[in-house]
XYZ file of C-alpha atoms in Angstrom:
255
model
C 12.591 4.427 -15.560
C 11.831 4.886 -12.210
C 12.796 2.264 -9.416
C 9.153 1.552 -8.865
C 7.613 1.253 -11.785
C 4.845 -0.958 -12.562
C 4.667 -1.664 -9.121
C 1.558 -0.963 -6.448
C 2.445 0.602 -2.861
C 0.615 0.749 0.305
C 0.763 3.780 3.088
C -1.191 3.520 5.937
C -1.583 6.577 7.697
C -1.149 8.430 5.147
C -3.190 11.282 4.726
C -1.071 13.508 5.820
C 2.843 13.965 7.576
C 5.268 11.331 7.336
C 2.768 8.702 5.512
C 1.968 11.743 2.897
C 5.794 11.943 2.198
C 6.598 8.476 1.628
C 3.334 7.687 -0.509
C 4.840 10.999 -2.562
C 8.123 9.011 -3.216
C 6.770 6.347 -4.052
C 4.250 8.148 -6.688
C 7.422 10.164 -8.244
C 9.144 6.617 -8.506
C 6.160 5.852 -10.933
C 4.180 3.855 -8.480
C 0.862 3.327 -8.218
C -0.122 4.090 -4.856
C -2.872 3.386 -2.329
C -3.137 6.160 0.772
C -5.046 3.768 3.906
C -6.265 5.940 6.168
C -9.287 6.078 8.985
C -11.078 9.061 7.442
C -11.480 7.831 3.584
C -12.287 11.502 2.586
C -9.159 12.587 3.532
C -6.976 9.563 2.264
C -9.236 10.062 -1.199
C -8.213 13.925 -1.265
C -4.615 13.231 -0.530
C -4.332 10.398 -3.202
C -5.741 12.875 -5.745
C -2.709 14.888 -4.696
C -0.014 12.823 -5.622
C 2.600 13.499 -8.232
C 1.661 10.193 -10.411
C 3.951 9.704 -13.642
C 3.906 7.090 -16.743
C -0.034 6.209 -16.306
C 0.340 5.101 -12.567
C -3.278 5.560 -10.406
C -4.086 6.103 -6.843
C -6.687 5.398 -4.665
C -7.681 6.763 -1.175
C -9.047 3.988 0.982
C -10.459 4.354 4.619
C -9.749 1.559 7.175
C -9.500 1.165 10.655
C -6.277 -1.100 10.785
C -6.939 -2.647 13.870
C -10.303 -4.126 12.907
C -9.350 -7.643 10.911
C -12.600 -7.553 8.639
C -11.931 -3.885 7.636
C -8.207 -4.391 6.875
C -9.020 -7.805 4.582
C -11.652 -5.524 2.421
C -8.740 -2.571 2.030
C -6.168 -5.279 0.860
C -8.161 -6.447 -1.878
C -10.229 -3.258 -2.855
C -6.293 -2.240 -3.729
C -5.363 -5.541 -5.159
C -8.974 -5.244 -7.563
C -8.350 -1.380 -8.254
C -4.476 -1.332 -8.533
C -3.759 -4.634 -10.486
C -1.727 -6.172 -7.319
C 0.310 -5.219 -4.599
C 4.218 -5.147 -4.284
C 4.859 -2.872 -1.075
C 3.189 -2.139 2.664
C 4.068 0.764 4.286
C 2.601 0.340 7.652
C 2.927 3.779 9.495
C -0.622 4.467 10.790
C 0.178 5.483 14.372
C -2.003 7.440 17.755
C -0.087 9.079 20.620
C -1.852 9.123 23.869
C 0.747 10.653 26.312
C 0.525 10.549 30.160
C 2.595 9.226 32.837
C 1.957 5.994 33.812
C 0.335 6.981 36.973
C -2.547 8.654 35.036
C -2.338 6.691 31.868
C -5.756 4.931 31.425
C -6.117 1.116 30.174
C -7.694 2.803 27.501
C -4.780 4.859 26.325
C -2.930 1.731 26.374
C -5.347 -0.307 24.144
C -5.588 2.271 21.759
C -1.696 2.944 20.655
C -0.711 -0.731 20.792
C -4.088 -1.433 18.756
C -3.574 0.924 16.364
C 0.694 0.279 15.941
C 1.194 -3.292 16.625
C -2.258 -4.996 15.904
C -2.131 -2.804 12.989
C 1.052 -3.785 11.218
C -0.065 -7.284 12.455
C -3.221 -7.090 10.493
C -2.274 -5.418 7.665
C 0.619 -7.632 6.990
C -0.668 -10.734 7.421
C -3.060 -9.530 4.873
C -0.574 -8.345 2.504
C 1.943 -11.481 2.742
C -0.901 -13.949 0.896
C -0.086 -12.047 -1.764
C 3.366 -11.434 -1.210
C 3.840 -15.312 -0.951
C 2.204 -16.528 -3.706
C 4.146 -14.517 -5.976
C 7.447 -14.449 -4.044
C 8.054 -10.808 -3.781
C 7.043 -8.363 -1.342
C 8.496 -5.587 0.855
C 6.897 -4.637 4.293
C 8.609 -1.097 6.122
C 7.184 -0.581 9.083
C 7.293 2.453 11.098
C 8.939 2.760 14.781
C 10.606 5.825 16.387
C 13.554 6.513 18.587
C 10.938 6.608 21.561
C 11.195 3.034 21.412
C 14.645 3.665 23.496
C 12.446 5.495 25.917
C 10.375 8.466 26.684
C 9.230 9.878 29.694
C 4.994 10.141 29.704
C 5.228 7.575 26.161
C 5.308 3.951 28.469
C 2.566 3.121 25.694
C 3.981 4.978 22.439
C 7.689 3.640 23.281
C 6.748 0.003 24.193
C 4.660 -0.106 21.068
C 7.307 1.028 18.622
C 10.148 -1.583 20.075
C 7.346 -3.904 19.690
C 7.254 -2.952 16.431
C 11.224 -3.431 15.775
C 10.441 -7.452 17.401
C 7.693 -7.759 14.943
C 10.087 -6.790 12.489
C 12.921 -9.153 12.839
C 10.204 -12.134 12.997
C 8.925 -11.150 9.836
C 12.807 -11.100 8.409
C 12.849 -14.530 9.529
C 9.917 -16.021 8.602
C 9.168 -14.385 5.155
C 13.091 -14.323 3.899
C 12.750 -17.713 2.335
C 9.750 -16.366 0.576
C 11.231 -13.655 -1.618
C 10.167 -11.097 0.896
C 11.909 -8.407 2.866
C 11.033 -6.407 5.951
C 12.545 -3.461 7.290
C 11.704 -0.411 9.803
C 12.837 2.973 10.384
C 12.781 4.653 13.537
C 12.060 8.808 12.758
C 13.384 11.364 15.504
C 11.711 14.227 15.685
C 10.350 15.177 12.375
C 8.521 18.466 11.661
C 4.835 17.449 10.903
C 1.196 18.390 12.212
C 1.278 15.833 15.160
C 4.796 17.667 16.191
C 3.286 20.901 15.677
C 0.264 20.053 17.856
C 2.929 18.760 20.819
C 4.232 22.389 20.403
C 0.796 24.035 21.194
C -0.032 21.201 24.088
C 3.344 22.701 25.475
C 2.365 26.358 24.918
C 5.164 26.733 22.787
C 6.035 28.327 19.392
C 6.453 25.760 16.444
C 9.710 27.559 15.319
C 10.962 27.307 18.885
C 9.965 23.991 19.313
C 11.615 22.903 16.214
C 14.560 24.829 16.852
C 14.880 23.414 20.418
C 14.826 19.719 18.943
C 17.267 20.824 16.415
C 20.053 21.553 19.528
C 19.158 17.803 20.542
C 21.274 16.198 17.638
C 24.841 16.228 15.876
C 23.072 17.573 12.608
C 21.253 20.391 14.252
C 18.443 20.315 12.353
C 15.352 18.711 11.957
C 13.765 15.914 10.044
C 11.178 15.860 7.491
C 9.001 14.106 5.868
C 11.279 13.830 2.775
C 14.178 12.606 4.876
C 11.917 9.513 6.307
C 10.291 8.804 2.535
C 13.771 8.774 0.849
C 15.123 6.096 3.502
C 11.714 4.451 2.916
C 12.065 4.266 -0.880
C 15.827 2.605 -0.892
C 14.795 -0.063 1.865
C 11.384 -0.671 0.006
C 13.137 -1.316 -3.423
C 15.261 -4.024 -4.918
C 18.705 -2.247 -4.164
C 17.878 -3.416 -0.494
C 17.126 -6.814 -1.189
C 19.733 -8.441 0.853
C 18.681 -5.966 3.938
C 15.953 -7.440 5.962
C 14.843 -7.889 9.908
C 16.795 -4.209 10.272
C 15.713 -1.326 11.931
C 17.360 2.536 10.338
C 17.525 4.899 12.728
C 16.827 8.394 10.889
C 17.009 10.924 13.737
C 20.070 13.275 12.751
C 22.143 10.814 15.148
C 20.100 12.529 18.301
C 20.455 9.073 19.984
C 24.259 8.243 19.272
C 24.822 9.338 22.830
């Protein structure tokens, strides 16, 4: 028996990195699991990827998650094709670094669009059906930027925004059967890392190592390291945890 068994998970952003890695936990848990992500091709190819057990399905769906009328048709295209929904994931998430001097409005809209009107949307989608049959669990996704990051005054505000959202929802959906949680990732070794390594004309293995010096554990994260937080605060064992954020960052920011 796995601890999510017969029940029906949602990932935004997760095609690939740390989305991929959670929706994989959640699959070897014997979920049934729905990847969100903009580019349906590649949220249908990663969902035919996962490691499904004990007649769970998938299903890749594409979705802009800051567009209302796009993230009410994913909700219950899942709900239709999965039998229900029991979890949201939201994790979807843009960088578009600058200093503020030559940070555009646009780069602004853009990451809180996609991170906090995102988990807004997708949420308040979700929680109708949380509500009416008193059990959900909502993780979303922040990062220990939110503390702060020089050229991230739109990443960072975004993901503390994220950690307020969170709390709210602790509050207002407790009485409801529901809990909601975040984690805040340090630097975990995925493609969008990997691509801040080339921007910085540096090697991946010395970028990666460099990070590594940065924290008590001196190592990296993962993707596994994020989804296996993400499965114990998504299941029942955490049901008297909610409105908390878990800082999973090797204890980089202890100082």
């Amino acid at each position: 028996m796995g601890r999510y068994d017969g029940r029906v998970a949602v990932v935004t952003g997760a095609a690939r990195g740390i989305g991929f890695g959670i929706a994989t936990r959640f699959a070897e848990e014997g979920a049934s699991v729905a990847i969100v992500d903009l580019d349906e091709s590649a949220a249908a190819e990663a969902a035919g990827r996962l490691p499904l057990v004990d007649g769970a399905k998938a299903v890749g769906v594409g979705c802009n998650v800051s567009d209302a009328a796009a993230v009410d048709a994913a909700i219950e295209r899942v709900v239709t094709e999965l039998g229900g929904i029991h979890v949201l994931v939201n994790n979807a998430g843009i960088t578009r670094d600058n200093l503020l001097f030559k940070m555009t409005e646009d780069d602004w809209d853009l990451v809180m669009g996609v991170h906090l009107k995102g988990a807004f949307l997708m949420t308040k989608a979700a929680q109708k059906h949380f509500v009416e049959q008193k059990y959900g669990k909502i993780l979303n996704l922040s990062s220990v930027s939110s503390l702060g990051n020089r050229g991230q005054a739109n990443y960072s505000a975004a993901k503390m925004g994220v950690q307020g959202f969170t709390r709210t929802l602790g509050i207002e959906l407790g009485p409801f059967g529901i809990n909601a949680n975040a984690i805040a990732p340090g630097f975990i070794a995925t493609e969008m890392t990997d691509a801040t390594a080339a921007r910085l004309k540096m090697d991946v293995e010395e970028f990666r190592k460099l990070n590594a010096e940065h924290n008590p554990v001196k190592r990296v994260g993962f993707p596994e390291d994020i989804a296996a937080a993400a499965a114990f605060l998504c299941s029942d064992e955490a049901s008297y945890i909610t409105g908390q954020t878990l800082y999973v960052d090797g204890g980089a920011k202890l100082g």
